[in-house]
PDB file of C-alpha atoms in Angstrom:
ATOM      1  CA  MET A   1      16.137  24.857 -33.976  1.00 42.00           C
ATOM      2  CA  PHE A   2      19.544  25.527 -35.481  1.00 36.00           C
ATOM      3  CA  SER A   3      22.410  23.263 -34.597  1.00 38.00           C
ATOM      4  CA  HIS A   4      25.848  24.634 -33.948  1.00 40.00           C
ATOM      5  CA  ILE A   5      27.001  23.325 -37.392  1.00 38.00           C
ATOM      6  CA  ALA A   6      24.103  25.125 -39.123  1.00 34.00           C
ATOM      7  CA  LEU A   7      25.065  28.354 -37.378  1.00 33.00           C
ATOM      8  CA  VAL A   8      28.700  28.021 -38.493  1.00 36.00           C
ATOM      9  CA  SER A   9      27.535  27.310 -42.045  1.00 36.00           C
ATOM     10  CA  ILE A  10      25.336  30.400 -42.098  1.00 37.00           C
ATOM     11  CA  MET A  11      28.138  32.524 -40.649  1.00 36.00           C
ATOM     12  CA  THR A  12      30.532  31.525 -43.448  1.00 36.00           C
ATOM     13  CA  LEU A  13      28.118  32.981 -46.016  1.00 34.00           C
ATOM     14  CA  PHE A  14      28.743  36.458 -44.636  1.00 36.00           C
ATOM     15  CA  SER A  15      31.885  38.562 -44.775  1.00 39.00           C
ATOM     16  CA  ILE A  16      34.267  38.675 -41.819  1.00 38.00           C
ATOM     17  CA  GLU A  17      33.112  42.220 -40.974  1.00 41.00           C
ATOM     18  CA  SER A  18      29.530  41.069 -40.392  1.00 40.00           C
ATOM     19  CA  LEU A  19      30.455  38.176 -38.090  1.00 39.00           C
ATOM     20  CA  PRO A  20      30.546  40.178 -34.846  1.00 42.00           C
ATOM     21  CA  THR A  21      27.102  41.618 -35.595  1.00 41.00           C
ATOM     22  CA  ILE A  22      25.642  38.188 -36.315  1.00 41.00           C
ATOM     23  CA  ALA A  23      27.385  36.590 -33.347  1.00 42.00           C
ATOM     24  CA  SER A  24      26.109  39.283 -30.990  1.00 42.00           C
ATOM     25  CA  THR A  25      22.526  38.659 -32.055  1.00 44.00           C
ATOM     26  CA  THR A  26      22.735  34.903 -31.477  1.00 45.00           C
ATOM     27  CA  ASP A  27      22.581  34.803 -27.673  1.00 47.00           C
ATOM     28  CA  VAL A  28      20.370  31.746 -27.971  1.00 50.00           C
ATOM     29  CA  PHE A  29      23.457  29.759 -28.892  1.00 55.00           C
ATOM     30  CA  ASN A  30      25.498  31.161 -26.046  1.00 60.00           C
ATOM     31  CA  PRO A  31      26.281  28.617 -23.275  1.00 58.00           C
ATOM     32  CA  ARG A  32      25.762  31.406 -20.738  1.00 63.00           C
ATOM     33  CA  HIS A  33      22.170  31.720 -21.950  1.00 57.00           C
ATOM     34  CA  GLU A  34      21.638  28.035 -21.156  1.00 60.00           C
ATOM     35  CA  GLN A  35      23.258  28.504 -17.730  1.00 67.00           C
ATOM     36  CA  ASN A  36      21.076  31.558 -17.026  1.00 76.00           C
ATOM     37  CA  SER A  37      18.020  29.606 -18.182  1.00 77.00           C
ATOM     38  CA  SER A  38      18.954  26.753 -15.842  1.00 78.00           C
ATOM     39  CA  GLN A  39      19.434  29.163 -12.966  1.00 85.00           C
ATOM     40  CA  THR A  40      16.106  30.841 -13.703  1.00 89.00           C
ATOM     41  CA  LYS A  41      14.375  27.418 -13.742  1.00 88.00           C
ATOM     42  CA  GLU A  42      15.931  26.563 -10.351  1.00 89.00           C
ATOM     43  CA  VAL A  43      14.827  29.914  -8.886  1.00 93.00           C
ATOM     44  CA  GLU A  44      11.285  29.250 -10.158  1.00 95.00           C
ATOM     45  CA  GLU A  45      11.231  25.741  -8.728  1.00 96.00           C
ATOM     46  CA  ARG A  46      12.642  27.017  -5.414  1.00 95.00           C
ATOM     47  CA  ALA A  47       9.784  29.540  -5.218  1.00 97.00           C
ATOM     48  CA  LYS A  48       7.265  26.776  -5.879  1.00 98.00           C
ATOM     49  CA  ILE A  49       8.820  24.596  -3.196  1.00 98.00           C
ATOM     50  CA  GLN A  50       8.743  27.555  -0.751  1.00 97.00           C
ATOM     51  CA  ALA A  51       5.050  28.000  -1.524  1.00 98.00           C
ATOM     52  CA  LEU A  52       4.469  24.304  -0.728  1.00 98.00           C
ATOM     53  CA  LEU A  53       6.312  24.628   2.601  1.00 98.00           C
ATOM     54  CA  ASP A  54       4.324  27.745   3.489  1.00 98.00           C
ATOM     55  CA  GLU A  55       1.004  26.071   2.669  1.00 98.00           C
ATOM     56  CA  ASN A  56       2.004  22.947   4.607  1.00 98.00           C
ATOM     57  CA  LEU A  57       2.813  24.975   7.714  1.00 97.00           C
ATOM     58  CA  ASN A  58      -0.185  27.279   7.453  1.00 98.00           C
ATOM     59  CA  ALA A  59      -2.478  24.260   7.122  1.00 98.00           C
ATOM     60  CA  ILE A  60      -1.047  22.292  10.044  1.00 98.00           C
ATOM     61  CA  ASN A  61      -0.865  25.346  12.311  1.00 98.00           C
ATOM     62  CA  ALA A  62      -4.539  26.055  11.465  1.00 98.00           C
ATOM     63  CA  GLU A  63      -5.249  22.344  12.207  1.00 97.00           C
ATOM     64  CA  ASN A  64      -6.886  22.062   8.799  1.00 98.00           C
ATOM     65  CA  VAL A  65      -6.313  18.387   7.996  1.00 98.00           C
ATOM     66  CA  GLU A  66      -7.803  18.460   4.504  1.00 98.00           C
ATOM     67  CA  ARG A  67      -5.654  21.429   3.483  1.00 99.00           C
ATOM     68  CA  TYR A  68      -2.589  19.808   5.064  1.00 98.00           C
ATOM     69  CA  MET A  69      -3.176  16.524   3.231  1.00 99.00           C
ATOM     70  CA  ASN A  70      -3.475  18.457  -0.054  1.00 99.00           C
ATOM     71  CA  THR A  71       0.247  19.235   0.348  1.00 99.00           C
ATOM     72  CA  MET A  72       1.004  15.527   0.160  1.00 99.00           C
ATOM     73  CA  HIS A  73       1.293  13.559  -3.047  1.00 99.00           C
ATOM     74  CA  PRO A  74      -1.866  11.426  -3.371  1.00 98.00           C
ATOM     75  CA  ASP A  75       0.210   8.334  -4.150  1.00 99.00           C
ATOM     76  CA  SER A  76       2.671   8.823  -1.268  1.00 99.00           C
ATOM     77  CA  PRO A  77       3.415   5.646   0.668  1.00 98.00           C
ATOM     78  CA  GLN A  78       3.153   7.779   3.826  1.00 98.00           C
ATOM     79  CA  TRP A  79      -0.213   9.378   2.984  1.00 98.00           C
ATOM     80  CA  GLU A  80      -2.525   7.331   5.216  1.00 98.00           C
ATOM     81  CA  ILE A  81      -0.216   7.127   8.251  1.00 97.00           C
ATOM     82  CA  THR A  82       0.371  10.878   7.991  1.00 98.00           C
ATOM     83  CA  ARG A  83      -3.365  11.543   7.906  1.00 98.00           C
ATOM     84  CA  GLN A  84      -3.997   9.290  10.934  1.00 97.00           C
ATOM     85  CA  THR A  85      -1.138  10.854  12.882  1.00 96.00           C
ATOM     86  CA  VAL A  86      -2.306  14.410  12.185  1.00 96.00           C
ATOM     87  CA  LEU A  87      -5.906  13.581  13.108  1.00 96.00           C
ATOM     88  CA  SER A  88      -4.923  12.037  16.422  1.00 93.00           C
ATOM     89  CA  SER A  89      -2.343  14.664  17.363  1.00 93.00           C
ATOM     90  CA  ILE A  90      -4.608  17.672  16.881  1.00 94.00           C
ATOM     91  CA  ASP A  91      -7.104  16.086  19.266  1.00 91.00           C
ATOM     92  CA  LEU A  92      -4.458  15.641  21.980  1.00 94.00           C
ATOM     93  CA  VAL A  93      -2.197  18.685  21.907  1.00 95.00           C
ATOM     94  CA  ASP A  94      -1.879  22.113  20.296  1.00 97.00           C
ATOM     95  CA  LEU A  95       1.434  22.448  18.528  1.00 97.00           C
ATOM     96  CA  ARG A  96       3.153  25.187  16.603  1.00 98.00           C
ATOM     97  CA  TYR A  97       5.304  24.139  13.655  1.00 97.00           C
ATOM     98  CA  GLU A  98       7.877  26.263  11.881  1.00 97.00           C
ATOM     99  CA  PHE A  99      10.523  25.677   9.246  1.00 95.00           C
ATOM    100  CA  ASN A 100      13.701  27.414  10.389  1.00 97.00           C
ATOM    101  CA  ASP A 101      15.533  26.896   7.135  1.00 97.00           C
ATOM    102  CA  TRP A 102      15.784  24.531   4.223  1.00 97.00           C
ATOM    103  CA  GLU A 103      17.962  23.790   1.227  1.00 97.00           C
ATOM    104  CA  ILE A 104      17.622  21.867  -1.986  1.00 96.00           C
ATOM    105  CA  VAL A 105      19.714  18.698  -1.889  1.00 97.00           C
ATOM    106  CA  GLU A 106      18.641  17.452  -5.308  1.00 97.00           C
ATOM    107  CA  LEU A 107      16.382  18.778  -8.028  1.00 96.00           C
ATOM    108  CA  THR A 108      15.834  16.667 -11.129  1.00 94.00           C
ATOM    109  CA  GLY A 109      12.722  16.876 -13.263  1.00 93.00           C
ATOM    110  CA  ASP A 110       9.658  15.942 -11.215  1.00 97.00           C
ATOM    111  CA  LYS A 111      11.579  14.966  -8.073  1.00 98.00           C
ATOM    112  CA  ALA A 112      13.310  17.082  -5.423  1.00 98.00           C
ATOM    113  CA  GLN A 113      14.932  16.426  -2.090  1.00 99.00           C
ATOM    114  CA  ILE A 114      15.182  19.113   0.501  1.00 98.00           C
ATOM    115  CA  MET A 115      16.825  19.137   3.919  1.00 99.00           C
ATOM    116  CA  ALA A 116      14.746  21.175   6.369  1.00 98.00           C
ATOM    117  CA  THR A 117      15.107  22.197   9.967  1.00 98.00           C
ATOM    118  CA  GLN A 118      11.748  22.262  11.722  1.00 98.00           C
ATOM    119  CA  THR A 119      10.907  23.393  15.250  1.00 98.00           C
ATOM    120  CA  THR A 120       7.785  22.068  16.960  1.00 98.00           C
ATOM    121  CA  THR A 121       6.596  23.629  20.238  1.00 98.00           C
ATOM    122  CA  LYS A 122       3.646  22.872  22.475  1.00 98.00           C
ATOM    123  CA  ILE A 123       1.243  25.797  22.847  1.00 97.00           C
ATOM    124  CA  GLY A 124      -1.618  24.021  24.655  1.00 96.00           C
ATOM    125  CA  GLY A 125      -3.337  20.806  25.589  1.00 93.00           C
ATOM    126  CA  ASP A 126      -2.978  18.276  28.387  1.00 90.00           C
ATOM    127  CA  ALA A 127      -0.865  15.681  26.576  1.00 92.00           C
ATOM    128  CA  GLN A 128       2.835  15.342  27.302  1.00 94.00           C
ATOM    129  CA  PHE A 129       5.020  16.752  24.529  1.00 96.00           C
ATOM    130  CA  ARG A 130       8.659  17.757  24.349  1.00 98.00           C
ATOM    131  CA  ASP A 131       9.468  20.754  22.184  1.00 98.00           C
ATOM    132  CA  ASN A 132      11.962  19.711  19.537  1.00 98.00           C
ATOM    133  CA  ARG A 133      14.014  20.671  16.558  1.00 99.00           C
ATOM    134  CA  LEU A 134      14.136  18.146  13.735  1.00 98.00           C
ATOM    135  CA  ILE A 135      16.315  17.874  10.678  1.00 99.00           C
ATOM    136  CA  ILE A 136      14.201  16.164   8.043  1.00 98.00           C
ATOM    137  CA  LEU A 137      14.973  14.946   4.548  1.00 99.00           C
ATOM    138  CA  HIS A 138      11.813  15.538   2.519  1.00 99.00           C
ATOM    139  CA  THR A 139      11.391  13.956  -0.879  1.00 99.00           C
ATOM    140  CA  LEU A 140       8.999  15.871  -3.081  1.00 99.00           C
ATOM    141  CA  LYS A 141       7.349  14.769  -6.293  1.00 99.00           C
ATOM    142  CA  LYS A 142       5.160  16.621  -8.716  1.00 98.00           C
ATOM    143  CA  SER A 143       1.487  15.760  -9.018  1.00 98.00           C
ATOM    144  CA  LYS A 144      -0.381  17.477 -11.857  1.00 97.00           C
ATOM    145  CA  GLY A 145       2.561  19.876 -12.221  1.00 97.00           C
ATOM    146  CA  GLU A 146       2.693  20.884  -8.540  1.00 98.00           C
ATOM    147  CA  TRP A 147       5.227  19.951  -5.870  1.00 99.00           C
ATOM    148  CA  LYS A 148       3.871  17.656  -3.156  1.00 99.00           C
ATOM    149  CA  PHE A 149       5.458  15.869  -0.210  1.00 99.00           C
ATOM    150  CA  TRP A 150       6.262  12.247  -1.106  1.00 99.00           C
ATOM    151  CA  THR A 151       8.189  10.968   1.938  1.00 99.00           C
ATOM    152  CA  SER A 152       9.845  12.465   4.988  1.00 98.00           C
ATOM    153  CA  GLU A 153      12.735  10.956   6.950  1.00 98.00           C
ATOM    154  CA  ILE A 154      13.895  12.373  10.271  1.00 98.00           C
ATOM    155  CA  GLN A 155      17.663  12.713  10.206  1.00 99.00           C
ATOM    156  CA  SER A 156      18.085  14.016  13.765  1.00 99.00           C
ATOM    157  CA  ILE A 157      16.097  15.280  16.710  1.00 98.00           C
ATOM    158  CA  GLU A 158      17.080  17.740  19.427  1.00 99.00           C
ATOM    159  CA  PHE A 159      14.786  18.126  22.434  1.00 98.00           C
ATOM    160  CA  LEU A 160      14.462  21.716  23.596  1.00 98.00           C
ATOM    161  CA  ASN A 161      12.974  21.079  27.074  1.00 95.00           C
TER     162      ASN A 161
END
């Protein structure tokens, strides 16, 4: 790849009249190109994270534990406790989960943090449960190139009933 110095050296070999033509065909060296590339990458990663959130919700709402656990990073320190909690809760009460909104807090390489608002409502079962809205800080990490849940920390809880 050309460095900025190499580009300047090449440009000096041509007459002044040809500089605008050469400069206009070198968008690769334009800082805006790098910014657009960075924005495109963030949009792509955001779409992948959205797909993870969708799969996570679809799996838990279908009470499909295996599918749900596939949204978690296999090395997550919360993996086993999450599995046990999900298994016991689906036997006791029917819940509906939904992400109301979310935003990327940090996105660097293979790690992301998102702040999500999640509403959980009871739709059946005999167990006591209070509908609630949580604000959760999720840390995501990539596993084999795909985003997975690493840890989740409840930031606040609001009971709705």
